[in-house]
Amino acid sequence: MAFAGTSTYIATDALRLAVDAAVTLERPLLIKGEPGTGKTLLAEELAHSLDTRLITWHIKSTTKAHQGLYEYDAVSRLRDSQLGIEGVHEVRNYIKPGKLWEAFEADRRVVLLIDEIDKADIEFPNDLLQELDRMEFYVYETDQTVRARHRPIIVITSNNEKELPDAFLRRCFFHYIEFPDHQTMQNIVDVHFPEIESRLVAQALEVFFDLREVPGLKKKPSTSELIDWLKLLMADELSRETLYQRDPSQAIPPLAGALVKNEQDTALLHRLAFMMRRQRGGQGR
């Protein structure tokens, strides 16, 4: 298999090679990178390019590995037994398959996304080692083994909120999505807005990359936030004109709420603008 991106997803050469390597090795593809760099979208576009189904397991801080296999609802079974509900003696009626079970039983190869694995407890990745290695797991309540009919392509994303265990890392093919350079970002914008005014893109990208270089910024704006900002600018002629005529010493960019997401960074940008105005005033004297 050769993944070359899609008409709506720009994949670098390094990312394409990483996807192909993971598939060839039959290893999960562990993707890291800044938030908003397209980690989750990669799995969606990969499934689209293969014309197959995407099964997504969104991980939370309370998620347990066993939930990806199955859950046995003993409480409902006890309640139904007290009420005399028919079928209570069949334990299968109280087992809910998880996302891994769903992927293993699919009638064709699917893409399984384990999204933001680093949000879970530190033991979560280790608890999945055997299942991801052997592509099977045992259901104690029904005395059955669930095996993958077709080995799924597994994409695992992480935002580096916590370190993952070495034993888990050894079983993955790792790729870090570097933040797009200016030309790659231009290509991404062209995919999303093929009819966009070139002047707007040039000015917006200059402001965007300058903003990311501001020292002390708590949260740098991401690719997805740039796309949102451009969408707003395209819809607001007054904001576009403000951007074209923008004086760096006056204020933060128009509609900056799409790019700057906390009060600390907003205050920082206002302070920098104030200092620049004072510096210009001093030079004028």
XYZ file of C-alpha atoms in Angstrom:
285
model
C 0.000 0.000 0.000
C 1.235 3.477 -0.864
C -0.487 6.339 0.945
C -0.148 9.601 -0.955
C -2.537 11.818 0.948
C -5.898 12.828 -0.504
C -7.399 15.758 -2.339
C -8.193 17.326 1.049
C -5.152 16.258 3.066
C -1.571 17.275 2.338
C 0.838 14.538 3.462
C 4.578 15.167 3.485
C 6.972 12.580 2.090
C 8.021 11.633 5.629
C 4.418 11.075 6.715
C 3.618 8.993 3.647
C 6.646 6.799 4.309
C 5.650 6.407 7.960
C 2.158 5.211 7.056
C 3.503 2.720 4.517
C 6.154 1.460 6.954
C 3.614 0.861 9.718
C 1.356 -1.059 7.342
C 4.267 -3.144 6.012
C 5.493 -3.985 9.527
C 1.929 -4.577 10.754
C 2.619 -2.250 13.661
C 0.436 0.502 15.127
C 1.386 3.923 13.801
C 2.023 6.246 16.747
C 1.576 9.865 15.678
C 2.694 12.833 17.757
C 2.759 16.526 16.965
C 1.391 19.880 18.049
C -2.391 20.044 18.515
C -4.032 21.010 15.253
C -1.414 19.464 12.942
C -3.793 16.853 11.511
C -3.059 13.755 13.607
C -6.681 12.676 13.955
C -7.485 13.813 10.432
C -4.756 11.502 9.130
C -6.723 8.424 10.208
C -9.892 9.790 8.641
C -8.178 10.520 5.340
C -6.334 7.196 5.376
C -9.648 5.362 5.680
C -11.069 7.516 2.917
C -8.118 6.795 0.615
C -8.539 3.049 1.190
C -12.313 3.253 0.774
C -12.783 1.525 4.097
C -14.438 2.186 7.433
C -12.892 4.246 10.220
C -13.496 3.030 13.771
C -12.622 5.679 16.345
C -11.902 5.115 20.016
C -11.689 8.496 21.758
C -9.652 8.155 24.946
C -10.514 10.071 28.123
C -8.792 10.265 31.502
C -11.273 7.700 32.844
C -11.001 5.241 29.941
C -9.825 1.733 30.768
C -8.146 -0.576 28.265
C -10.715 -3.309 28.853
C -13.448 -1.018 27.516
C -11.856 -1.294 24.096
C -12.349 -5.054 24.228
C -15.794 -5.394 25.795
C -17.870 -4.497 28.833
C -19.979 -6.921 30.858
C -23.069 -5.291 32.373
C -23.547 -7.397 35.508
C -25.798 -4.780 37.118
C -28.349 -4.907 34.303
C -28.289 -8.683 34.374
C -28.967 -8.742 38.111
C -31.820 -6.270 37.723
C -33.352 -8.246 34.874
C -33.100 -11.475 36.870
C -35.033 -9.852 39.724
C -37.691 -8.700 37.272
C -37.887 -12.053 35.517
C -36.832 -10.661 32.140
C -36.550 -13.255 29.394
C -33.025 -14.051 28.194
C -31.318 -13.221 31.470
C -29.605 -16.615 31.510
C -27.788 -15.819 28.248
C -24.680 -13.894 29.305
C -24.045 -12.722 25.735
C -27.048 -10.421 26.053
C -25.114 -8.392 28.624
C -21.791 -8.071 26.839
C -21.146 -4.895 24.863
C -18.331 -5.195 22.290
C -15.701 -2.442 22.367
C -13.932 -0.720 19.498
C -11.210 -3.384 19.190
C -13.839 -6.133 19.045
C -15.674 -4.137 16.375
C -12.472 -3.741 14.341
C -11.503 -7.418 14.753
C -14.909 -8.662 13.560
C -15.149 -6.358 10.544
C -15.667 -8.189 7.269
C -12.802 -6.238 5.667
C -9.695 -4.395 6.820
C -10.589 -1.177 8.622
C -8.662 1.749 10.079
C -8.788 1.827 13.881
C -8.014 5.190 15.478
C -7.032 5.226 19.155
C -7.223 8.962 19.688
C -5.188 10.812 22.361
C -3.895 7.747 24.155
C -1.833 9.923 26.512
C -5.000 11.146 28.248
C -5.511 7.759 29.915
C -3.802 6.269 32.944
C -0.113 5.368 32.495
C -0.972 1.650 32.592
C -3.485 1.954 29.754
C -1.001 1.351 26.889
C 0.601 -1.643 28.638
C -2.817 -3.195 29.177
C -3.272 -3.365 25.404
C 0.107 -4.875 24.515
C -0.993 -8.479 24.095
C -4.183 -7.630 22.225
C -2.387 -5.379 19.726
C 0.430 -7.901 19.300
C -1.636 -11.032 18.834
C -4.709 -9.417 17.334
C -6.918 -11.449 19.655
C -8.355 -11.425 23.174
C -10.262 -13.779 25.456
C -13.817 -13.176 26.737
C -14.016 -14.891 30.118
C -17.787 -14.589 30.539
C -18.528 -16.517 27.342
C -15.351 -18.620 27.125
C -14.532 -17.410 23.621
C -11.526 -15.950 21.835
C -12.113 -13.012 19.521
C -9.565 -12.925 16.697
C -9.108 -10.325 13.991
C -10.626 -11.524 10.721
C -8.554 -8.885 8.920
C -5.708 -7.106 10.692
C -6.791 -3.472 11.078
C -4.524 -0.540 10.325
C -4.082 1.063 13.734
C -3.347 4.776 14.125
C -2.608 6.029 17.651
C -2.360 9.739 18.406
C -0.690 11.465 21.353
C -0.318 15.090 22.399
C 2.603 14.265 24.703
C 0.629 14.986 27.881
C 2.489 12.092 29.484
C 5.252 9.679 28.504
C 4.240 6.321 27.069
C 5.825 3.083 28.388
C 8.893 1.746 26.577
C 7.301 -1.661 26.095
C 4.443 -0.022 24.238
C 6.715 2.220 22.168
C 8.742 -0.794 20.995
C 5.631 -2.211 19.363
C 4.798 0.946 17.402
C 6.158 2.716 14.369
C 6.639 6.317 15.460
C 6.263 9.522 13.485
C 6.294 13.131 14.677
C 4.377 15.514 12.441
C 6.576 18.575 12.106
C 4.753 21.877 11.970
C 4.266 22.802 8.290
C 6.745 25.213 6.749
C 5.544 28.213 4.762
C 5.211 26.382 1.436
C 3.455 23.362 2.925
C 1.061 25.683 4.731
C 0.399 27.456 1.450
C -0.482 24.072 -0.091
C -2.805 23.269 2.815
C -4.592 26.591 2.419
C -4.958 26.020 -1.323
C -6.638 22.666 -0.634
C -9.167 24.240 1.726
C -9.743 27.469 -0.221
C -8.848 26.984 -3.898
C -10.423 30.340 -4.884
C -8.921 32.439 -2.092
C -7.337 35.782 -2.929
C -3.541 35.431 -3.101
C -3.031 38.773 -1.374
C -5.067 37.603 1.612
C -3.126 34.345 1.899
C 0.244 36.087 1.691
C -0.668 38.653 4.349
C -2.362 36.114 6.622
C 0.540 33.657 6.474
C 3.016 36.426 7.284
C 1.010 37.431 10.368
C 0.427 33.812 11.352
C 4.083 32.780 11.291
C 5.155 36.021 12.980
C 2.648 35.294 15.732
C 4.047 31.809 16.255
C 7.506 33.331 16.758
C 6.432 35.686 19.550
C 8.584 34.870 22.613
C 6.624 33.722 25.652
C 3.441 32.803 23.812
C 1.643 30.172 25.905
C -0.222 28.554 23.004
C 1.002 28.957 19.464
C -1.759 29.054 16.833
C -2.170 25.802 14.921
C -2.980 24.864 11.335
C -6.653 24.303 12.085
C -6.843 27.725 13.732
C -5.272 29.367 10.680
C -7.949 27.748 8.503
C -10.682 29.074 10.806
C -9.122 32.554 10.744
C -8.923 32.621 6.953
C -12.554 31.511 6.712
C -13.569 34.440 8.903
C -11.418 36.904 6.956
C -12.939 35.754 3.681
C -16.399 36.450 5.077
C -15.606 39.888 6.552
C -14.405 42.549 4.130
C -13.771 45.103 6.877
C -11.461 42.695 8.733
C -9.592 41.954 5.494
C -8.955 45.651 4.946
C -7.807 46.002 8.543
C -5.372 43.158 7.967
C -4.011 44.736 4.766
C -3.479 48.085 6.490
C -2.349 46.607 9.784
C 0.253 48.476 11.792
C 2.081 46.031 14.116
C 2.330 48.740 16.755
C -1.415 49.310 16.968
C -3.079 46.075 18.052
C -3.317 42.337 17.612
C -4.624 41.030 14.250
C -8.317 41.381 13.356
C -10.501 38.478 14.526
C -7.569 37.323 16.623
C -9.880 35.185 18.754
C -9.516 32.499 16.090
C -5.753 32.413 16.684
C -5.171 33.482 20.295
C -7.026 31.310 22.790
C -6.210 32.620 26.274
C -6.051 35.908 28.132
C -2.341 35.599 28.942
C -1.369 35.556 25.268
C -3.794 38.372 24.458
C -2.252 40.507 27.209
C 1.238 39.630 25.989
C 0.463 40.788 22.453
C -1.044 44.031 23.731
C 2.078 44.667 25.834
C 4.336 44.046 22.846
C 2.260 46.418 20.716
C 2.442 49.056 23.462
C 6.208 48.689 23.740
C 6.543 49.032 19.979
C 4.482 52.222 20.013
C 6.663 53.657 22.768
C 9.792 52.699 20.870
C 8.498 54.416 17.728
C 7.530 57.455 19.758
C 11.020 57.673 21.200
C 12.581 57.409 17.783
C 10.283 60.172 16.550
C 11.624 62.533 19.209
